[in-house]
Tab-separated table of C-alpha atoms and ligand atoms in Angstrom:
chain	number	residue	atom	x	y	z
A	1	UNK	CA	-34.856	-75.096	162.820
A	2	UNK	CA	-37.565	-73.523	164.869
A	3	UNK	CA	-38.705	-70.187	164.464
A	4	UNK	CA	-37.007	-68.018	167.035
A	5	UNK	CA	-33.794	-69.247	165.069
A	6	UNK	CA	-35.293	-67.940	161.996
A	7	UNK	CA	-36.418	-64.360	163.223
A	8	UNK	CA	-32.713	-63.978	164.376
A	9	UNK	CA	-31.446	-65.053	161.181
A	10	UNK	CA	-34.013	-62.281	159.184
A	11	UNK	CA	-33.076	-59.250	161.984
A	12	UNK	CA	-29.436	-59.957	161.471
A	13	UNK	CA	-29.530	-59.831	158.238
A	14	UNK	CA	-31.901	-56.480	158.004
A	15	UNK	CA	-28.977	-55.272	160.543
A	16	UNK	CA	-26.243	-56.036	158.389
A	17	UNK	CA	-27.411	-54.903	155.328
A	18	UNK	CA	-28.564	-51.151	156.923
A	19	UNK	CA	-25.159	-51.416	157.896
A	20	UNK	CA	-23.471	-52.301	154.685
A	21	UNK	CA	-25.995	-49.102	153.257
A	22	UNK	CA	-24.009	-46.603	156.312
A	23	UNK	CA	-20.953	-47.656	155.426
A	24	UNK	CA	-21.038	-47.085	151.842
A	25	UNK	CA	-23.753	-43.768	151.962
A	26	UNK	CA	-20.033	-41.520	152.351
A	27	UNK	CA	-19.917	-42.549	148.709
A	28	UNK	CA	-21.493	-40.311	146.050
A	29	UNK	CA	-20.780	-41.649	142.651
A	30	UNK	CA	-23.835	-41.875	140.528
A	31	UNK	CA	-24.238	-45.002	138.729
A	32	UNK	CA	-23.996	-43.181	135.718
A	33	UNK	CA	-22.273	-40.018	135.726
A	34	UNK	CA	-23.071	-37.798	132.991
A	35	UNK	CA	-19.402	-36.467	131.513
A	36	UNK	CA	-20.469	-32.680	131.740
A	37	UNK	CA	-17.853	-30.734	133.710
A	38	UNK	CA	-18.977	-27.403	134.864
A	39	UNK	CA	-15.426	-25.899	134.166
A	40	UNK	CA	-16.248	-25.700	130.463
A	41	UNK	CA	-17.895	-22.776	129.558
A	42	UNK	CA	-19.419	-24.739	126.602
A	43	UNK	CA	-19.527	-28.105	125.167
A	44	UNK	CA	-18.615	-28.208	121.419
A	45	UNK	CA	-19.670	-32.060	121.634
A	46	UNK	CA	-22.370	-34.189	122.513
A	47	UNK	CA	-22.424	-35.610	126.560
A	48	UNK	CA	-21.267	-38.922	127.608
A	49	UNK	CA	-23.266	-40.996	129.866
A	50	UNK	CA	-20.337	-42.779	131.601
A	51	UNK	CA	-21.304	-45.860	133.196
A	52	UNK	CA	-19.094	-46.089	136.589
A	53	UNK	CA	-21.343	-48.667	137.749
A	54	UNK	CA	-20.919	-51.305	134.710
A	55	UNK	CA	-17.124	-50.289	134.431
A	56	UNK	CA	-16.559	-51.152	137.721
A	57	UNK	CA	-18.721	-53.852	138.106
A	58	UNK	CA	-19.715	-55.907	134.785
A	59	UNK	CA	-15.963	-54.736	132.981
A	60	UNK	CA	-14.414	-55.377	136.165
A	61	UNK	CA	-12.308	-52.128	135.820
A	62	UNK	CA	-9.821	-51.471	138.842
A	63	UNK	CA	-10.100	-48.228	140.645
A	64	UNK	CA	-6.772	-47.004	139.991
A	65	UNK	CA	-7.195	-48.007	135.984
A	66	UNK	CA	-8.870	-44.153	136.165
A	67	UNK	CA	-8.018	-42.739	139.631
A	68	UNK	CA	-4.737	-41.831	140.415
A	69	UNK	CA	-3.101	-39.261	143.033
A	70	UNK	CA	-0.989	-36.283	142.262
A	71	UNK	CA	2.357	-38.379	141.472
A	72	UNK	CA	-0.076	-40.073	138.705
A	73	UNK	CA	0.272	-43.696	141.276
A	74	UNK	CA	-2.892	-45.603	140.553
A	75	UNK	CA	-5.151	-45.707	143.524
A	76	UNK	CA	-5.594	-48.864	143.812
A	77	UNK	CA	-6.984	-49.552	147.530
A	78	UNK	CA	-9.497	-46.937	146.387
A	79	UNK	CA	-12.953	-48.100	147.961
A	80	UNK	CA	-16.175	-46.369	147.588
A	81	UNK	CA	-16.653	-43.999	150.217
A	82	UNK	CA	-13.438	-42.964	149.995
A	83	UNK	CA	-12.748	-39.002	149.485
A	84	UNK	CA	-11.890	-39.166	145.446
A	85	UNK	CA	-10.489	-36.174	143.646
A	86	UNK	CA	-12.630	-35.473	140.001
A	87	UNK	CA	-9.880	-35.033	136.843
A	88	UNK	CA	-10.365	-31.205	136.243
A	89	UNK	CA	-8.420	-30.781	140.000
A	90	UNK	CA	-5.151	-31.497	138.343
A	91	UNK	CA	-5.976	-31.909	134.270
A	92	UNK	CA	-6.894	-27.907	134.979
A	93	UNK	CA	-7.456	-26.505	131.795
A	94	UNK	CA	-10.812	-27.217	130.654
A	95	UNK	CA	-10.632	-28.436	126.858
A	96	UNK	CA	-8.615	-29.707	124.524
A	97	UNK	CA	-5.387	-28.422	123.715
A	98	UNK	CA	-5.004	-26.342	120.648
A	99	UNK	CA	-3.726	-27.340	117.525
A	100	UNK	CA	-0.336	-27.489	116.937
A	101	UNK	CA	0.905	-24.740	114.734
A	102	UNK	CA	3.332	-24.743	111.955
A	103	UNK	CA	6.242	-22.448	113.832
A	104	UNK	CA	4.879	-22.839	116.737
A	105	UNK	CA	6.678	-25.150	118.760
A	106	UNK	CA	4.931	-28.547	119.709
A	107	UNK	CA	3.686	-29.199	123.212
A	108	UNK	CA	4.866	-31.566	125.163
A	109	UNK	CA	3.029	-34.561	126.477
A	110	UNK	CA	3.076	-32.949	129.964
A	111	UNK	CA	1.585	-29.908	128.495
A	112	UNK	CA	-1.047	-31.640	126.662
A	113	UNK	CA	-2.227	-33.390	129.877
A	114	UNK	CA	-2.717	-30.181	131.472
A	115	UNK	CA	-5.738	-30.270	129.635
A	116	UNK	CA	-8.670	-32.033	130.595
A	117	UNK	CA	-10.076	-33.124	127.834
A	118	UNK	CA	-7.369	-34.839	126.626
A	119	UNK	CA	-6.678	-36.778	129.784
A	120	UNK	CA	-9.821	-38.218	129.534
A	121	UNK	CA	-9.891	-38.850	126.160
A	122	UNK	CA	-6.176	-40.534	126.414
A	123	UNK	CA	-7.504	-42.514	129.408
A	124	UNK	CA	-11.179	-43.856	128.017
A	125	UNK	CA	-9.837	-44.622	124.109
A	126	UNK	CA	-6.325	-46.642	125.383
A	127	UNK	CA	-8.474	-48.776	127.449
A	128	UNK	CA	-11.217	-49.495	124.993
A	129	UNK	CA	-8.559	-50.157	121.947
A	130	UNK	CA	-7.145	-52.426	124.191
A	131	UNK	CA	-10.291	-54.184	125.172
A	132	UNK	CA	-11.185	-54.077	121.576
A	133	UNK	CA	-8.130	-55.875	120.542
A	134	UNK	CA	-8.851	-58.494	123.356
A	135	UNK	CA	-13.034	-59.080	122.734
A	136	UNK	CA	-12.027	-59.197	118.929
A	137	UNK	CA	-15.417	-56.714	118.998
A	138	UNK	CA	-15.834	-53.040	118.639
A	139	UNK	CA	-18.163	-52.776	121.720
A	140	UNK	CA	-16.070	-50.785	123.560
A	141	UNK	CA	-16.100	-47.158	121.463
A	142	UNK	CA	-13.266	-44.959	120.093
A	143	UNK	CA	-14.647	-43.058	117.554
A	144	UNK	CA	-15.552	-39.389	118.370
A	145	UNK	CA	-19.179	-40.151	117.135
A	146	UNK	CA	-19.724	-43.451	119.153
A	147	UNK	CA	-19.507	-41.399	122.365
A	148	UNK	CA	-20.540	-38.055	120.919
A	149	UNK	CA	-23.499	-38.792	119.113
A	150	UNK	CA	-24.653	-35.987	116.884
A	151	UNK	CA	-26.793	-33.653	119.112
B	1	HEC	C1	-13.157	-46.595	133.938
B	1	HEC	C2	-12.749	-45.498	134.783
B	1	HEC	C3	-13.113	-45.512	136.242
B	1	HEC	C4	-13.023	-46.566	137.131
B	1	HEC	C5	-12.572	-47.978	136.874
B	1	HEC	C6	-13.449	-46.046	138.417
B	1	HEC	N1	-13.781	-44.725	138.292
B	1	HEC	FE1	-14.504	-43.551	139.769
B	1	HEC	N2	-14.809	-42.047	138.403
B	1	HEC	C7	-14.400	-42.070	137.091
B	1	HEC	C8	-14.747	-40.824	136.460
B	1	HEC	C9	-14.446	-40.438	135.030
B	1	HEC	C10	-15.400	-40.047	137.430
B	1	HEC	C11	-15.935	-38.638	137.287
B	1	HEC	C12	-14.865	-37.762	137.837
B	1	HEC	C13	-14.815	-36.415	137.228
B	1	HEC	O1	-15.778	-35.970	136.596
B	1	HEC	O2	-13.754	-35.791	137.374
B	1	HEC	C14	-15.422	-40.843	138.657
B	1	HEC	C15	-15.962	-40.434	139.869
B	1	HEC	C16	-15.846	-41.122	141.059
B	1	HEC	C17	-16.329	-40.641	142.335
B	1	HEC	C18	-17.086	-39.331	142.568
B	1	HEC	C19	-16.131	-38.202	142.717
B	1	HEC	C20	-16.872	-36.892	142.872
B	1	HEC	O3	-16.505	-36.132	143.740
B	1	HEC	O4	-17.803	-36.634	142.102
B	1	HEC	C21	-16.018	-41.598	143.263
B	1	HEC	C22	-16.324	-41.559	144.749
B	1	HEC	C23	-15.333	-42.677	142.562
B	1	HEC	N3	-15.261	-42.356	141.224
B	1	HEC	C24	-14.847	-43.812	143.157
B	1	HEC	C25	-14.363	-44.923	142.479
B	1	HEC	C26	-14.007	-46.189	143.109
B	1	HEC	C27	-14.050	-46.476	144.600
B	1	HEC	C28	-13.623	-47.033	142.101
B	1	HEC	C29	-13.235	-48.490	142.193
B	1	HEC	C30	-14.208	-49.351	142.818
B	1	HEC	C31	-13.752	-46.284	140.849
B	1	HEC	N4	-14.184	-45.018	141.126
B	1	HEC	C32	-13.460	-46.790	139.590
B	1	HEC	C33	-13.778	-43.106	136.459
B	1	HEC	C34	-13.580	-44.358	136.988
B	2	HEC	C1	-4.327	-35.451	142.229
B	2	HEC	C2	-4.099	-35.032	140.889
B	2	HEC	C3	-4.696	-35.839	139.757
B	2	HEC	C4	-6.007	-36.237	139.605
B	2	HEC	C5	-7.172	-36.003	140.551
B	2	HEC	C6	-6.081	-36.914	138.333
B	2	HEC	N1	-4.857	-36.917	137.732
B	2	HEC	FE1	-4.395	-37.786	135.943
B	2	HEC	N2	-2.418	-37.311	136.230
B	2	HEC	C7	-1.926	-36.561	137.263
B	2	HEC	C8	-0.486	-36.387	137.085
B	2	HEC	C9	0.447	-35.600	137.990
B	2	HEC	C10	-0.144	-37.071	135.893
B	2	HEC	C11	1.207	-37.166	135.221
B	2	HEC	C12	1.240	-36.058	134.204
B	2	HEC	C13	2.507	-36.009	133.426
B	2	HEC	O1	2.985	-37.047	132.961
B	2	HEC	O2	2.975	-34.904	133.246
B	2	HEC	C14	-1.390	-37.642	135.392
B	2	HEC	C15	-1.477	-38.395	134.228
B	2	HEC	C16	-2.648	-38.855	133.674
B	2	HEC	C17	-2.729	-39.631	132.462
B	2	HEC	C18	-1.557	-40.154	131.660
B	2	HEC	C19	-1.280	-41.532	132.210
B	2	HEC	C20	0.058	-42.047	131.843
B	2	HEC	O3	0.705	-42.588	132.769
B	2	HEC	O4	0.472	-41.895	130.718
B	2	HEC	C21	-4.050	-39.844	132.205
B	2	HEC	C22	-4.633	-40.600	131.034
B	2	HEC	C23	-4.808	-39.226	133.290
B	2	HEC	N3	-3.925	-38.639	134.173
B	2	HEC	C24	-6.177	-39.230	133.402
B	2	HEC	C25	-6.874	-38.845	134.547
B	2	HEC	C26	-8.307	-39.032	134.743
B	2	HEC	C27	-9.245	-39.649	133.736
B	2	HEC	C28	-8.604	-38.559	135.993
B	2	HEC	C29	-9.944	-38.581	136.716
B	2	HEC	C30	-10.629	-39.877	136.778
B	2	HEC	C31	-7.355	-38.057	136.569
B	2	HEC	N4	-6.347	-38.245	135.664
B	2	HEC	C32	-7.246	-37.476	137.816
B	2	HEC	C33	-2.635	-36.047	138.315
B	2	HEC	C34	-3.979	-36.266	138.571
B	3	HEC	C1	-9.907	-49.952	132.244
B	3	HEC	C2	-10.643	-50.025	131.003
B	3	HEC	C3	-11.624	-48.948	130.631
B	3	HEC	C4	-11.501	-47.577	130.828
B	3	HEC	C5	-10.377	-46.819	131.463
B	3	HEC	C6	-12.696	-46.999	130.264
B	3	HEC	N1	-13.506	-47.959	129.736
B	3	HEC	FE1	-15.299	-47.668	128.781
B	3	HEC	N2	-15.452	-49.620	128.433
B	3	HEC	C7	-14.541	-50.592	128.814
B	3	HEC	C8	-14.957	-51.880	128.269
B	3	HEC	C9	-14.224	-53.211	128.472
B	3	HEC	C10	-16.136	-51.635	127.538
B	3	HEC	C11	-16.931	-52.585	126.640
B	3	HEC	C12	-17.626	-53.673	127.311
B	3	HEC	C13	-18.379	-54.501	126.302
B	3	HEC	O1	-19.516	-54.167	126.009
B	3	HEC	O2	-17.780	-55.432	125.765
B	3	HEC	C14	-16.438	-50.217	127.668
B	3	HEC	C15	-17.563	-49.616	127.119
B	3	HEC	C16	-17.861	-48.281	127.194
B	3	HEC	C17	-19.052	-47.659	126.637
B	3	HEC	C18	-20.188	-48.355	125.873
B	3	HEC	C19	-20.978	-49.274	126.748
B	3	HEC	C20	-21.442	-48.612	127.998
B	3	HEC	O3	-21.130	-49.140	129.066
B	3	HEC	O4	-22.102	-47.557	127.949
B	3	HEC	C21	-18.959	-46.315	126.914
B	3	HEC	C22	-19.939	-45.228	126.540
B	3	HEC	C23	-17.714	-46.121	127.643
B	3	HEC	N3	-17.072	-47.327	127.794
B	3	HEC	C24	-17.265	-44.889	128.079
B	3	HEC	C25	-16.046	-44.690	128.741
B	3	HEC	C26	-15.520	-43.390	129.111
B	3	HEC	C27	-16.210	-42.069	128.854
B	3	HEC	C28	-14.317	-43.609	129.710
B	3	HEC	C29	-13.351	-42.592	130.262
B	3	HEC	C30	-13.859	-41.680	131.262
B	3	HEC	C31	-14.086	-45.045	129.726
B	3	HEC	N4	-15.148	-45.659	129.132
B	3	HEC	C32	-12.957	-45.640	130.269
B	3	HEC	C33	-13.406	-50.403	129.553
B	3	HEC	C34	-12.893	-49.176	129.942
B	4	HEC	C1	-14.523	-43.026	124.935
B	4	HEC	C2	-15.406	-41.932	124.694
B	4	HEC	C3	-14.886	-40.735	123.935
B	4	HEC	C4	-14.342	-40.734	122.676
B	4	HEC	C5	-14.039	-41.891	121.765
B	4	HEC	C6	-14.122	-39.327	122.359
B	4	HEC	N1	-14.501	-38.540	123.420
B	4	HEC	FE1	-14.413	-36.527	123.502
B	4	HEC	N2	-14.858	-36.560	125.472
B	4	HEC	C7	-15.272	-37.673	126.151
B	4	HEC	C8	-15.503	-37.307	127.535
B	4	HEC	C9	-15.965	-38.240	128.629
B	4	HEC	C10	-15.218	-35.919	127.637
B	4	HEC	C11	-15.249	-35.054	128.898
B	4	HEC	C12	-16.404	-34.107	128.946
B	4	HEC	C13	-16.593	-33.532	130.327
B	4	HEC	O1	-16.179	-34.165	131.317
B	4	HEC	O2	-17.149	-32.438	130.441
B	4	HEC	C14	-14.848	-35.489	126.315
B	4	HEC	C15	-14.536	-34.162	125.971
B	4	HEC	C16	-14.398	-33.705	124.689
B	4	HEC	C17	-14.304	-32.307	124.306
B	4	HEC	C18	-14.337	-31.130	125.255
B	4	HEC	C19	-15.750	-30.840	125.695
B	4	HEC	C20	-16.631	-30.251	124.615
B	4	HEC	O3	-17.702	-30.812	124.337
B	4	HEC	O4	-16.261	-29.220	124.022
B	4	HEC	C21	-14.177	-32.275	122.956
B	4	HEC	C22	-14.058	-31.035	122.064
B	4	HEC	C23	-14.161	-33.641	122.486
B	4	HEC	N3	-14.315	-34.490	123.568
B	4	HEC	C24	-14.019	-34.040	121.176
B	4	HEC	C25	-13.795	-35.343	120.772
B	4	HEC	C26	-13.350	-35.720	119.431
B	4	HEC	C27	-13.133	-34.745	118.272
B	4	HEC	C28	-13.193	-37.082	119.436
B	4	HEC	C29	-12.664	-37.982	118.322
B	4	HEC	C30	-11.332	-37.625	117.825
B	4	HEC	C31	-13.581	-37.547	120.764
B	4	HEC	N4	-13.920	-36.469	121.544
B	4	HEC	C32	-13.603	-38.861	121.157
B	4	HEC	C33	-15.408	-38.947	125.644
B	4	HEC	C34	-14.971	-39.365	124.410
């Protein structure tokens, strides 16, 4: 191969990987997104550093195991760039719900995923028990204090 052939090869490959950088720049996840949603007026617990990047990409997570649109359908041709709505635009009410009172009557499960906290929490914890079961490990965390380390 002589050397013209090579500078080719190196230009379009610079080319195509400024390209590959435009096409996914509309994207603005951060690799890790830090779980601190500005609805809440205060946060009881500890923040979560939530790794999109190794969910996605080491735990090989599907986009529509955590995205879904307003009918709850997973999104699963999701791709990064893509406009994404964040949980609190639909799980509204910033918090978890109360506690359920003696004579008061229970909420439903609808009503309880009005709430954002619990949406989350219901989402993160059924995946990792599952993973859990599968690894036969514990790496994956459902206690309150594995992801809300004392502050
Ligand atoms: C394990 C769960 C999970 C998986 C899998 C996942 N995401 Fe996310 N993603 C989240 C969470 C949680 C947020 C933060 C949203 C929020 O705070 O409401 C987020 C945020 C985003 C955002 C930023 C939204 C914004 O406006 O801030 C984009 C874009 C996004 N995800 C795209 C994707 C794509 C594309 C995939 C698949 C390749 C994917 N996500 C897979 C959980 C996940
Ligand atoms: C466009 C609106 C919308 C967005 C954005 C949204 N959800 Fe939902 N979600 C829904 C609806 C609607 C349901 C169904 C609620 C019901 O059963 O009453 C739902 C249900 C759920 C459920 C229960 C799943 C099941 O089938 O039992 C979980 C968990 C959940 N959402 C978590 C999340 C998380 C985490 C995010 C952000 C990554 C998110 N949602 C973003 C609308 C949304
Ligand atoms: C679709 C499955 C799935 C969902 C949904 C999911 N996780 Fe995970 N998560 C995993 C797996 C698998 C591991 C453990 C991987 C290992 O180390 O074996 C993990 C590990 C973690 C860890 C510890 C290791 C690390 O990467 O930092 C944290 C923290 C974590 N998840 C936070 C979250 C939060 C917060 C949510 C909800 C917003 C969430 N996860 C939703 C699959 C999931
Ligand atoms: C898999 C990780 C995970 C586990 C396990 C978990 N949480 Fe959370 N929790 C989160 C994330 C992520 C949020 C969302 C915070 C945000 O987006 O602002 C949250 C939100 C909350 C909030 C509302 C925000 C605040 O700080 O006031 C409370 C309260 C809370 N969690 C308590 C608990 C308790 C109690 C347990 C155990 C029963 C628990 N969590 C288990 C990840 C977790």
């Amino acid at each position: 191969m002589n050397k013209r052939y090579l500078l080719i090869i190196a230009i379009v490959g610079i080319a195509s990987m400024f390209l590959a950088t435009a096409i996914y720049a509309g994207t603005t996840v951060a690799d890790i997104v830090k779980m601190e949603n500005k609805a809440y007026e205060k946060h009881k617990k500890s923040i979560v550093d939530f790794s999109h990047k190794k969910h996605t990409e080491d735990y090989k997570a599907g986009c529509g195991e955590c995205h879904h649109n307003a009918e709850n359908k997973p999104l699963n041709e999701l791709k990064m760039g893509d406009e994404v709505q964040n949980c609190i635009e639909c799980h509204t009410k910033a918090g978890r719900p109360p506690r359920a009172k003696k004579d008061a009557p229970k909420l439903s499960n609808k009503e309880k995923m009005e709430y954002h906290a619990y949406a989350i929490h219901v989402n993160c914890k059924d995946c990792h028990k599952k993973a859990n079961k599968a690894s036969g490990t514990k790496s994956a965390p459902t206690s309150c204090a594995k992801c809300h380390p004392k502050k």
